[in-house]
Short mmCIF file of C-alpha atoms in Angstrom, two decimals:
data_model
loop_
_atom_site.label_atom_id
_atom_site.label_comp_id
_atom_site.label_asym_id
_atom_site.label_seq_id
_atom_site.Cartn_x
_atom_site.Cartn_y
_atom_site.Cartn_z
CA MET S 1 -0.02 -0.03 0.05
CA HIS S 2 2.78 2.39 0.78
CA LEU S 3 4.50 1.40 -2.33
CA ALA S 4 1.38 2.37 -4.35
CA HIS S 5 1.29 5.72 -2.70
CA ARG S 6 5.01 6.33 -3.33
CA THR S 7 4.62 5.38 -7.04
CA TRP S 8 1.77 7.80 -7.48
CA ARG S 9 3.78 10.64 -5.76
CA THR S 10 6.85 9.89 -7.86
CA ARG S 11 5.05 9.96 -11.10
CA LEU S 12 3.31 13.34 -10.55
CA GLY S 13 6.27 14.90 -8.83
CA THR S 14 6.26 17.14 -5.86
CA THR S 15 5.68 20.28 -7.82
CA ALA S 16 2.80 18.87 -9.78
CA VAL S 17 1.09 17.76 -6.51
CA THR S 18 1.44 21.21 -5.08
CA ALA S 19 0.11 22.77 -8.13
CA LEU S 20 -2.85 20.39 -8.09
CA GLY S 21 -3.60 21.23 -4.57
CA ALA S 22 -3.44 25.03 -5.31
CA LEU S 23 -5.64 24.69 -8.37
CA LEU S 24 -8.38 22.72 -6.51
CA LEU S 25 -8.16 25.29 -3.59
CA THR S 26 -9.38 28.04 -5.82
CA ALA S 27 -12.52 26.10 -6.41
CA LEU S 28 -13.50 26.16 -2.73
CA PRO S 29 -16.29 25.40 -1.83
CA ALA S 30 -15.91 22.34 -3.91
CA GLN S 31 -18.05 22.12 -6.99
CA GLN S 32 -20.88 19.67 -6.19
CA ALA S 33 -21.55 16.78 -8.50
CA ARG S 34 -25.03 16.62 -10.02
CA ALA S 35 -27.14 14.92 -7.38
CA ALA S 36 -29.03 11.69 -8.14
CA ALA S 37 -30.88 8.95 -6.11
CA THR S 38 -28.10 6.33 -6.62
CA LEU S 39 -24.33 6.45 -6.17
CA THR S 40 -22.29 7.47 -9.13
CA ASN S 41 -18.95 5.79 -9.66
CA PRO S 42 -19.08 3.82 -6.42
CA GLY S 43 -15.99 1.79 -7.29
CA PHE S 44 -13.95 4.80 -8.43
CA GLU S 45 -13.33 3.19 -11.80
CA ALA S 46 -14.49 6.10 -14.00
CA ASP S 47 -11.34 8.07 -13.87
CA ALA S 48 -7.52 7.82 -14.32
CA THR S 49 -5.19 7.02 -11.51
CA GLY S 50 -4.42 10.22 -9.61
CA THR S 51 -7.75 11.96 -10.03
CA ALA S 52 -8.34 14.23 -6.97
CA THR S 53 -12.03 14.56 -7.31
CA PRO S 54 -13.47 11.37 -8.93
CA THR S 55 -16.47 11.59 -11.29
CA GLY S 56 -19.69 11.99 -9.32
CA TRP S 57 -17.89 12.96 -6.08
CA SER S 58 -16.93 16.37 -4.49
CA THR S 59 -13.97 17.16 -2.21
CA TYR S 60 -13.82 19.37 0.76
CA SER S 61 -10.65 19.92 2.56
CA ALA S 62 -8.66 22.31 4.82
CA ALA S 63 -6.75 25.01 2.69
CA GLY S 64 -4.53 23.53 0.21
CA GLN S 65 -5.11 19.87 1.02
CA HIS S 66 -7.47 18.68 -1.84
CA ALA S 67 -4.69 16.60 -3.24
CA ALA S 68 -4.97 14.33 -0.12
CA SER S 69 -8.00 12.65 -1.76
CA PHE S 70 -7.19 10.84 -5.03
CA THR S 71 -7.76 7.64 -6.93
CA GLU S 72 -5.09 5.02 -7.35
CA SER S 73 -4.60 1.58 -8.65
CA GLY S 74 -5.23 -1.47 -6.28
CA GLY S 75 -9.00 -1.63 -5.64
CA ALA S 76 -10.72 -4.22 -3.35
CA SER S 77 -12.27 -5.22 -6.67
CA GLY S 78 -11.66 -3.69 -10.05
CA ASN S 79 -8.66 -1.47 -10.84
CA ARG S 80 -8.81 1.46 -8.54
CA ARG S 81 -9.68 2.77 -5.19
CA LEU S 82 -10.10 6.07 -3.44
CA SER S 83 -7.22 6.97 -1.12
CA HIS S 84 -6.69 9.60 1.50
CA TRP S 85 -2.95 10.42 2.10
CA SER S 86 -0.53 13.26 2.38
CA ALA S 87 3.04 13.80 3.42
CA ALA S 88 1.71 16.58 5.73
CA ALA S 89 -1.03 16.51 8.33
CA TYR S 90 -4.44 16.77 6.51
CA LYS S 91 -8.17 16.87 6.86
CA VAL S 92 -10.24 15.89 3.81
CA GLU S 93 -13.68 14.66 3.02
CA THR S 94 -14.80 13.00 -0.22
CA TYR S 95 -18.56 13.11 -0.56
CA GLN S 96 -21.56 12.64 -2.79
CA TYR S 97 -24.91 14.24 -2.39
CA LEU S 98 -28.07 12.11 -3.04
CA THR S 99 -31.52 13.39 -3.70
CA GLY S 100 -34.98 12.16 -4.74
CA LEU S 101 -34.83 9.45 -2.07
CA ALA S 102 -38.08 7.92 -0.69
CA ASP S 103 -38.21 8.44 2.98
CA GLY S 104 -37.03 5.32 4.97
CA THR S 105 -33.86 3.67 6.37
CA TYR S 106 -30.85 3.20 4.23
CA THR S 107 -27.43 1.52 4.66
CA LEU S 108 -24.11 2.54 3.27
CA SER S 109 -21.58 -0.34 2.77
CA ALA S 110 -18.01 0.18 1.93
CA ARG S 111 -14.70 -1.84 1.69
CA VAL S 112 -11.99 0.04 3.64
CA ARG S 113 -8.35 -0.23 4.75
CA SER S 114 -6.40 2.10 7.09
CA SER S 115 -3.05 2.67 8.61
CA GLY S 116 -4.67 3.49 11.87
CA GLY S 117 -3.50 6.33 14.14
CA GLN S 118 -5.60 9.13 12.48
CA ASN S 119 -7.50 11.57 14.69
CA SER S 120 -10.53 10.16 12.84
CA ALA S 121 -11.17 8.16 9.70
CA TYR S 122 -14.77 7.06 8.98
CA ILE S 123 -17.70 6.61 6.58
CA ALA S 124 -20.77 8.49 7.30
CA LEU S 125 -24.28 9.48 6.24
CA ARG S 126 -25.16 13.04 7.08
CA ASN S 127 -27.65 15.75 6.18
CA CYS S 128 -30.33 13.03 5.81
CA GLY S 129 -33.04 14.57 8.00
CA SER S 130 -31.90 12.76 11.11
CA ALA S 131 -28.73 12.46 13.23
CA GLU S 132 -25.62 11.79 11.31
CA GLN S 133 -24.42 8.12 11.53
CA ARG S 134 -20.80 7.10 11.08
CA THR S 135 -18.70 4.08 11.30
CA ASP S 136 -14.96 4.33 12.01
CA LEU S 137 -12.21 2.64 10.02
CA PRO S 138 -10.11 0.04 11.84
CA PRO S 139 -6.42 -0.29 11.52
CA THR S 140 -5.60 -2.90 9.01
CA ALA S 141 -2.12 -4.02 9.61
CA ASP S 142 -2.46 -7.07 7.58
CA GLY S 143 -3.43 -5.08 4.48
CA ALA S 144 -6.78 -6.86 4.16
CA TRP S 145 -9.97 -5.09 3.22
CA ILE S 146 -12.74 -4.77 5.77
CA ARG S 147 -16.39 -4.29 4.94
CA LEU S 148 -18.13 -1.70 6.98
CA VAL S 149 -21.73 -0.54 7.11
CA THR S 150 -23.68 2.32 8.61
CA SER S 151 -27.30 3.11 8.39
CA VAL S 152 -29.64 6.26 8.74
CA ARG S 153 -33.17 7.24 8.68
CA VAL S 154 -33.77 9.51 5.62
CA THR S 155 -36.60 12.05 5.84
CA GLY S 156 -36.97 14.77 3.15
CA GLY S 157 -35.44 12.85 0.36
CA ASN S 158 -31.78 13.93 0.62
CA CYS S 159 -28.64 12.33 2.09
CA THR S 160 -24.95 12.85 1.79
CA VAL S 161 -22.50 9.85 1.55
CA SER S 162 -19.28 11.07 3.27
CA LEU S 163 -15.71 9.64 3.41
CA ASN S 164 -13.55 11.32 6.01
CA SER S 165 -9.98 11.42 7.20
CA ASP S 166 -8.37 13.80 9.75
CA ALA S 167 -4.95 12.38 9.83
CA HIS S 168 -1.25 12.97 10.71
CA ALA S 169 1.42 13.16 8.11
CA GLY S 170 1.82 9.85 6.23
CA GLU S 171 -1.33 8.13 7.53
CA TRP S 172 -3.63 6.69 4.85
CA ALA S 173 -7.06 5.27 4.27
CA ASN S 174 -8.56 3.34 1.28
CA PHE S 175 -12.23 3.15 0.17
CA ASP S 176 -13.84 1.04 -2.50
CA ASP S 177 -16.93 -0.83 -3.51
CA LEU S 178 -19.59 1.49 -1.96
CA THR S 179 -23.35 0.64 -2.01
CA PHE S 180 -26.24 2.63 -0.80
CA THR S 181 -29.39 0.51 -0.32
CA PRO S 182 -32.67 0.47 1.57
CA GLY S 183 -32.44 -1.40 4.93
CA ALA S 184 -31.15 -0.89 8.46
CA THR S 185 -28.18 -2.27 10.48
CA GLY S 186 -27.51 -2.46 14.23
CA LEU S 187 -26.78 -4.97 16.97
CA ALA S 188 -29.38 -6.83 18.99
CA VAL S 189 -26.97 -8.09 21.58
CA LYS S 190 -24.58 -5.50 23.42
CA GLY S 191 -23.81 -7.71 26.47
CA GLY S 192 -21.22 -8.38 29.12
CA ASP S 193 -20.37 -11.58 31.04
CA LEU S 194 -20.89 -10.53 34.61
CA SER S 195 -20.47 -13.99 36.21
CA THR S 196 -17.76 -12.96 38.64
CA LEU S 197 -19.56 -9.73 39.78
CA PRO S 198 -21.26 -11.25 42.84
CA LYS S 199 -17.97 -12.65 44.08
CA ASN S 200 -16.16 -9.29 43.51
CA GLU S 201 -18.93 -7.48 45.38
CA ALA S 202 -18.72 -9.86 48.27
CA PHE S 203 -14.95 -9.09 48.62
CA GLY S 204 -15.57 -5.35 48.60
CA ALA S 205 -15.17 -4.26 44.99
CA ALA S 206 -16.17 -0.59 44.24
CA TYR S 207 -17.49 0.75 40.96
CA SER S 208 -17.96 4.36 39.74
CA SER S 209 -19.21 6.21 36.88
CA ALA S 210 -16.73 7.88 34.40
CA THR S 211 -17.03 11.10 36.60
CA GLY S 212 -16.37 9.30 39.78
CA GLN S 213 -19.91 8.76 41.30
CA ARG S 214 -20.08 5.33 43.07
CA GLY S 215 -22.67 3.03 41.77
CA ASP S 216 -23.74 -0.51 41.17
CA ALA S 217 -21.67 -2.04 38.34
CA LEU S 218 -24.71 -3.65 36.71
CA GLY S 219 -26.59 -0.31 36.66
CA LEU S 220 -23.58 1.62 35.48
CA LEU S 221 -23.15 -0.80 32.51
CA ARG S 222 -26.83 -0.74 31.81
CA GLY S 223 -26.58 3.14 31.77
CA ALA S 224 -23.83 2.92 29.24
CA GLY S 225 -26.00 0.86 26.99
CA MET S 226 -25.41 -2.68 27.77
CA ASN S 227 -28.59 -4.71 27.21
CA TYR S 228 -27.56 -8.42 27.65
CA VAL S 229 -25.95 -10.22 30.57
CA ARG S 230 -24.13 -13.50 30.19
CA LEU S 231 -23.85 -15.80 33.27
CA LYS S 232 -21.94 -19.03 33.51
CA VAL S 233 -23.19 -22.04 35.41
CA TRP S 234 -21.00 -24.56 37.20
CA VAL S 235 -22.58 -27.64 38.67
CA ASN S 236 -21.01 -27.69 42.21
CA PRO S 237 -18.17 -25.17 42.38
CA ALA S 238 -15.92 -25.12 45.49
CA ASP S 239 -16.37 -21.61 46.38
CA GLY S 240 -20.24 -21.48 45.91
CA TYR S 241 -20.24 -18.86 43.19
CA ASN S 242 -21.51 -19.47 39.61
CA ASN S 243 -23.94 -22.13 40.97
CA ASN S 244 -27.64 -22.26 40.28
CA ALA S 245 -28.58 -20.03 43.24
CA ARG S 246 -26.18 -17.27 42.44
CA VAL S 247 -27.25 -17.32 38.77
CA LEU S 248 -30.86 -17.00 39.77
CA ALA S 249 -30.10 -13.94 41.96
CA LEU S 250 -28.03 -12.23 39.41
CA ALA S 251 -30.44 -12.94 36.62
CA LYS S 252 -33.13 -11.28 38.70
CA ARG S 253 -31.03 -8.20 39.13
CA ALA S 254 -30.41 -8.06 35.31
CA LYS S 255 -34.08 -8.50 34.37
CA ALA S 256 -34.95 -5.76 36.80
CA GLU S 257 -32.68 -3.47 34.87
CA GLY S 258 -34.57 -4.33 31.73
CA MET S 259 -31.73 -6.56 30.45
CA LYS S 260 -31.76 -9.91 28.66
CA VAL S 261 -30.02 -13.00 29.94
CA LEU S 262 -27.74 -15.54 28.26
CA ILE S 263 -26.88 -18.67 30.44
CA ASP S 264 -23.62 -20.28 29.65
CA PHE S 265 -23.55 -23.97 30.69
CA HIS S 266 -20.02 -25.21 31.33
CA TYR S 267 -21.14 -28.66 32.55
CA SER S 268 -18.35 -28.72 35.03
CA ASP S 269 -17.46 -27.70 38.53
CA ARG S 270 -14.89 -25.12 37.28
CA TRP S 271 -13.65 -23.58 34.00
CA ALA S 272 -14.43 -25.24 30.80
CA ASP S 273 -12.54 -24.04 27.64
CA PRO S 274 -10.58 -25.54 24.72
CA GLY S 275 -8.00 -26.99 27.04
CA GLN S 276 -10.22 -28.50 29.66
CA GLN S 277 -13.69 -29.98 29.67
CA ASN S 278 -13.69 -31.94 32.86
CA LYS S 279 -16.90 -33.61 34.21
CA PRO S 280 -18.32 -32.45 37.44
CA ALA S 281 -17.35 -34.59 40.42
CA ALA S 282 -20.86 -35.87 40.84
CA TRP S 283 -20.98 -37.11 37.29
CA ALA S 284 -17.47 -38.49 37.17
CA SER S 285 -18.23 -42.22 37.22
CA HIS S 286 -21.33 -41.92 35.05
CA PRO S 287 -21.54 -43.74 31.68
CA TYR S 288 -22.47 -42.02 28.45
CA SER S 289 -26.14 -42.75 28.73
CA GLN S 290 -26.29 -41.32 32.15
CA LEU S 291 -24.38 -38.22 31.17
CA ARG S 292 -27.12 -37.52 28.55
CA THR S 293 -29.58 -37.62 31.34
CA ASP S 294 -27.37 -35.46 33.55
CA VAL S 295 -27.02 -32.85 30.87
CA TYR S 296 -30.77 -32.74 30.24
CA ASN S 297 -31.71 -32.56 33.96
CA HIS S 298 -29.21 -29.96 34.85
CA THR S 299 -30.03 -27.86 31.88
CA TYR S 300 -33.77 -28.18 32.61
CA ASP S 301 -33.43 -27.57 36.35
CA VAL S 302 -31.52 -24.30 35.98
CA LEU S 303 -33.67 -22.87 33.16
CA ASN S 304 -36.88 -23.88 34.83
CA ALA S 305 -35.97 -22.23 38.10
CA LEU S 306 -35.18 -19.06 36.06
CA LYS S 307 -38.50 -19.27 34.42
CA ALA S 308 -40.39 -19.88 37.68
CA GLN S 309 -38.89 -16.64 39.25
CA GLY S 310 -40.05 -14.69 36.16
CA THR S 311 -36.67 -14.45 34.48
CA THR S 312 -36.73 -16.82 31.62
CA ALA S 313 -33.44 -17.17 29.78
CA ASP S 314 -33.42 -15.40 26.36
CA MET S 315 -30.43 -17.49 25.17
CA VAL S 316 -28.42 -20.58 26.34
CA GLN S 317 -25.04 -21.94 25.45
CA ILE S 318 -24.90 -25.66 25.43
CA GLY S 319 -21.22 -25.85 26.47
CA ASN S 320 -18.54 -23.32 26.61
CA GLU S 321 -15.75 -23.02 24.04
CA ILE S 322 -16.32 -26.60 23.00
CA ASN S 323 -13.77 -26.80 20.26
CA GLY S 324 -12.83 -30.33 21.41
CA GLY S 325 -16.15 -31.26 22.71
CA MET S 326 -17.39 -31.38 26.38
CA LEU S 327 -17.47 -33.87 29.24
CA TRP S 328 -14.34 -35.50 28.27
CA PRO S 329 -13.61 -38.23 27.32
CA GLU S 330 -17.09 -39.36 26.46
CA GLY S 331 -18.12 -36.11 24.82
CA SER S 332 -14.87 -35.50 22.93
CA THR S 333 -14.77 -34.61 19.20
CA ASP S 334 -13.02 -37.89 18.87
CA ASN S 335 -16.49 -39.40 19.22
CA TRP S 336 -18.89 -36.96 17.45
CA THR S 337 -21.86 -39.23 17.71
CA GLN S 338 -21.72 -39.08 21.57
CA LEU S 339 -20.90 -35.36 21.50
CA ALA S 340 -23.95 -34.82 19.35
CA GLY S 341 -26.02 -36.72 21.67
CA LEU S 342 -24.97 -34.59 24.61
CA LEU S 343 -25.56 -31.43 22.79
CA THR S 344 -29.03 -32.51 21.70
CA SER S 345 -29.95 -33.40 25.25
CA GLY S 346 -28.96 -29.86 26.38
CA ALA S 347 -30.81 -28.18 23.46
CA GLN S 348 -33.98 -30.33 24.00
CA ALA S 349 -34.08 -29.39 27.71
CA ALA S 350 -33.74 -25.61 26.92
CA LYS S 351 -36.58 -25.88 24.42
CA ALA S 352 -38.68 -27.86 26.83
CA VAL S 353 -38.56 -25.00 29.34
CA SER S 354 -39.08 -22.29 26.85
CA SER S 355 -39.53 -22.63 23.11
CA THR S 356 -38.46 -19.02 22.52
CA THR S 357 -35.14 -19.47 24.25
CA GLN S 358 -32.35 -19.33 21.61
CA VAL S 359 -29.81 -22.13 21.70
CA ALA S 360 -26.17 -21.33 20.94
CA LEU S 361 -23.27 -23.60 20.32
CA HIS S 362 -19.99 -21.80 21.26
CA LEU S 363 -16.37 -22.21 19.96
CA ALA S 364 -13.27 -20.35 20.55
CA LYS S 365 -12.52 -20.03 16.87
CA GLY S 366 -13.09 -16.46 15.92
CA GLY S 367 -10.66 -16.20 13.09
CA ASP S 368 -10.52 -19.87 12.23
CA ASN S 369 -13.01 -20.48 9.36
CA ALA S 370 -11.79 -23.88 8.39
CA GLY S 371 -11.99 -25.14 12.01
CA THR S 372 -15.44 -23.56 12.47
CA ARG S 373 -16.73 -25.15 9.29
CA TRP S 374 -15.37 -28.52 10.15
CA TRP S 375 -17.02 -28.46 13.64
CA PHE S 376 -20.43 -27.21 12.49
CA ASP S 377 -20.49 -29.56 9.61
CA GLN S 378 -20.10 -32.45 12.00
CA ALA S 379 -22.91 -31.01 14.20
CA VAL S 380 -25.25 -30.42 11.29
CA ALA S 381 -24.63 -33.81 9.85
CA ARG S 382 -25.78 -35.33 13.05
CA GLN S 383 -28.82 -32.99 13.28
CA VAL S 384 -27.85 -31.23 16.50
CA PRO S 385 -30.43 -28.51 16.96
CA PHE S 386 -29.19 -25.01 17.45
CA ASP S 387 -30.29 -21.42 16.60
CA VAL S 388 -27.04 -19.26 17.03
CA ILE S 389 -23.48 -19.87 16.12
CA ALA S 390 -21.31 -18.35 18.97
CA LEU S 391 -17.63 -17.60 18.75
CA SER S 392 -15.01 -16.20 20.98
CA TYR S 393 -12.68 -13.54 19.45
CA TYR S 394 -9.80 -11.95 21.10
CA GLY S 395 -7.51 -10.17 18.73
CA TYR S 396 -4.44 -11.32 20.68
CA TRP S 397 -5.12 -14.92 20.00
CA HIS S 398 -7.58 -15.28 17.07
CA GLY S 399 -5.96 -13.18 14.47
CA PRO S 400 -6.97 -10.00 12.56
CA LEU S 401 -10.44 -8.54 12.09
CA SER S 402 -10.20 -9.71 8.43
CA GLY S 403 -10.19 -13.29 9.59
CA LEU S 404 -13.09 -12.67 11.98
CA GLN S 405 -15.16 -11.13 9.22
CA ALA S 406 -14.41 -13.84 6.69
CA ASN S 407 -15.47 -16.49 9.26
CA LEU S 408 -18.68 -14.74 10.42
CA ASP S 409 -19.72 -14.03 6.81
CA ASP S 410 -19.15 -17.56 5.66
CA VAL S 411 -20.68 -19.57 8.41
CA SER S 412 -23.73 -17.36 8.82
CA ALA S 413 -24.45 -17.98 5.11
CA ARG S 414 -23.30 -21.68 5.08
CA TYR S 415 -25.66 -22.54 7.96
CA GLY S 416 -28.29 -19.91 7.58
CA LYS S 417 -27.87 -18.83 11.25
CA PRO S 418 -27.05 -15.59 13.05
CA VAL S 419 -23.68 -15.26 14.57
CA LEU S 420 -22.65 -13.94 17.93
CA VAL S 421 -19.17 -12.99 19.26
CA ALA S 422 -19.86 -14.50 22.68
CA GLU S 423 -16.58 -13.34 24.20
CA THR S 424 -14.26 -10.45 23.34
CA ALA S 425 -12.14 -8.16 25.48
CA TYR S 426 -9.16 -5.92 25.23
CA ALA S 427 -6.53 -4.50 27.65
CA GLY S 428 -6.80 -0.81 28.69
CA THR S 429 -3.42 -0.95 30.44
CA LEU S 430 -0.41 -3.14 30.80
CA ALA S 431 -0.12 -2.18 34.46
CA ASN S 432 -0.96 -4.92 37.02
CA GLY S 433 -3.52 -4.56 39.62
CA ASP S 434 -2.58 -7.38 41.81
CA PHE S 435 0.11 -10.01 42.40
CA LEU S 436 -0.80 -12.41 39.55
CA GLU S 437 0.73 -11.65 36.13
CA ASN S 438 -2.03 -10.67 33.64
CA ASN S 439 -2.86 -12.79 30.59
CA ILE S 440 -1.96 -9.79 28.54
CA ALA S 441 1.02 -8.30 30.13
CA THR S 442 3.52 -7.03 27.51
CA SER S 443 3.31 -4.86 24.40
CA GLY S 444 4.44 -7.78 22.26
CA GLN S 445 1.11 -9.58 23.03
CA LEU S 446 -1.12 -6.70 21.74
CA ALA S 447 -3.09 -6.77 18.51
CA PRO S 448 -1.45 -4.44 15.91
CA GLY S 449 -2.88 -0.99 15.92
CA TYR S 450 -4.40 -1.09 19.34
CA PRO S 451 -2.28 0.18 22.20
CA ALA S 452 -3.07 -0.88 25.72
CA THR S 453 -4.73 2.34 26.75
CA PRO S 454 -8.31 3.34 27.41
CA ALA S 455 -8.52 4.71 23.83
CA GLY S 456 -7.06 1.55 22.28
CA GLN S 457 -9.37 -0.72 24.39
CA ALA S 458 -12.39 1.33 23.21
CA ALA S 459 -11.23 1.25 19.53
CA ASN S 460 -10.89 -2.48 19.68
CA LEU S 461 -14.42 -3.15 21.08
CA ARG S 462 -15.76 -0.60 18.47
CA ASP S 463 -14.11 -2.36 15.59
CA VAL S 464 -15.25 -5.79 16.68
CA MET S 465 -18.86 -4.49 17.05
CA ASN S 466 -18.63 -2.95 13.54
CA VAL S 467 -17.36 -6.17 11.85
CA VAL S 468 -20.34 -8.04 13.55
CA GLU S 469 -22.84 -5.40 12.32
CA ALA S 470 -21.65 -5.81 8.80
CA VAL S 471 -22.46 -9.50 8.53
CA PRO S 472 -24.68 -9.79 5.44
CA GLY S 473 -28.47 -10.33 5.81
CA GLY S 474 -28.61 -8.80 9.32
CA ARG S 475 -27.21 -12.13 10.70
CA GLY S 476 -24.72 -10.35 13.00
CA LEU S 477 -26.44 -10.50 16.39
CA GLY S 478 -23.82 -8.63 18.42
CA ILE S 479 -21.05 -9.08 20.97
CA VAL S 480 -20.52 -9.99 24.65
CA TYR S 481 -17.71 -8.39 26.53
CA TRP S 482 -15.94 -10.86 28.77
CA GLU S 483 -16.00 -10.00 32.50
CA PRO S 484 -16.10 -6.19 32.31
CA ALA S 485 -16.58 -5.88 36.14
CA TRP S 486 -13.90 -8.43 37.19
CA THR S 487 -11.53 -5.93 38.84
CA ALA S 488 -8.67 -6.92 41.18
CA VAL S 489 -10.02 -7.59 44.63
CA LYS S 490 -8.33 -9.72 47.08
CA GLY S 491 -10.25 -12.94 47.57
CA SER S 492 -12.01 -12.85 44.14
CA GLY S 493 -9.52 -14.85 42.29
CA TRP S 494 -9.72 -17.22 39.33
CA ASP S 495 -9.57 -20.61 41.14
CA PRO S 496 -12.71 -21.57 43.02
CA GLN S 497 -10.68 -24.10 45.14
CA ASP S 498 -8.08 -21.45 46.15
CA PRO S 499 -9.26 -18.33 48.06
CA SER S 500 -5.70 -16.81 47.65
CA SER S 501 -5.75 -17.02 43.83
CA GLY S 502 -5.43 -13.79 41.89
CA ASN S 503 -7.03 -12.29 38.77
CA ALA S 504 -5.13 -12.23 35.42
CA TRP S 505 -7.79 -10.26 33.80
CA GLU S 506 -8.32 -6.96 35.69
CA ASN S 507 -6.39 -4.92 32.99
CA GLN S 508 -9.17 -5.90 30.47
CA ALA S 509 -12.18 -4.92 32.67
CA LEU S 510 -14.22 -1.94 31.74
CA PHE S 511 -13.57 -0.28 35.11
CA GLY S 512 -10.19 1.22 35.74
CA TYR S 513 -7.93 0.77 38.73
CA ASP S 514 -9.54 4.00 39.99
CA THR S 515 -12.89 2.19 40.02
CA ARG S 516 -14.17 4.46 37.07
CA LEU S 517 -16.10 3.20 34.01
CA LEU S 518 -13.77 3.30 31.12
CA PRO S 519 -14.64 4.87 27.65
CA ALA S 520 -15.01 1.54 25.91
CA ALA S 521 -18.24 1.08 27.78
CA GLY S 522 -19.73 3.83 25.74
CA TRP S 523 -19.84 1.54 22.67
CA PHE S 524 -22.67 -0.44 24.24
CA ALA S 525 -24.84 2.46 23.16
CA HIS S 526 -23.94 1.49 19.55
CA ARG S 527 -26.90 1.53 17.22
#
């Protein structure tokens, strides 16, 4: 990408670029292209390389900076793209004015790439008769294109499609393959896993608003826009947390806040994840046939108790990060027939309690399309019932956003199911809040383009949400932030069998070490 920019600059020469900028400056305000109800030249193919204001588009910039917007070779498809770049700091907008639109909701889609680091870089719909809507460009260190969407309610027949950069010297953005079509986007699930909140509260954790006012973590997150709470269930945990009774109590609090509830069955007495899927002690000697009954009864009992207290689960996970299966060894993926039977028992129990409860199957394979396809092909071939494909995605471990997007797009279409990022998080600092080293502790562990700062944490959550929102056909359900309230509190450690264990996650919580709500929480108010 930098090579393409350098080639274009070399061919025109510094003097020519300066002259072009001066020439365009004399035309301010920019001459507006003739308006129409459809996008003109949405792929930037109508002009030669190096065109500062492509056919159908207009340019607005700070004085002398029109040349920061130009066409060049190397489109996402076709031969060309629009680029924003300058050797000096710049602020430029490339826009197109649409008119004659029927009132209604419209969606702008675009393929984008970006160096990251700009003051702002985004696509937007503005002057549409309602509040401007925008979607920020993510940093794309791998050079892959990302598809973004943004939608707006048009009233009065007019709308402006706007591509914007406010950047430091040398920072760049690419745009291509724009569409403007009827329809809305948004996320139904903007959630958080608050499983450890009751334990944190019991050991004295404090939570505050961004301005320092003390409050209840659940209420503060709800006030920021969170609308879903995920709660894990262990069968008989040593510390008495994450069991049926605790889940019932926290579900009641969540529903009282007007939030929905996702129940995450681990089918274990402690953590279940890709590296461990240990049976509960009470089930340890049970044969496969009895394990099917155990799964059904445990699932039914928890969900029926929730229903009885008026807090019916809105969604359930039958297993947690079950890449290799669950209830090992009987439910390993080495024996898919038995795994399918266990999953089916859990799903049937959930539907027996409430036919409207959505059943999700959850893998930790956010950027692994081949692995996700293999796993769900096996489940579908054995007629395992499910409603939602749930994936964990942590940029540290699961690769770039382009991989997440490719996976979400593919499996949602392949299986005709909505997709949910059931776990995601990012570090807001590399400082440690207790004696236990954090899971993400060094700069070398970070995802490219996202520093371990409050702003970097917020940008990472924003960009994951934007990728999920862009899943075609409205099949991107949303995201669940993992343990936003699990701050470092003595006694509230990771090991239910060890009261002195620490927390390796507190630098990824959405409350800072000063107890205040961090900026990333504001993205729960995403459309």
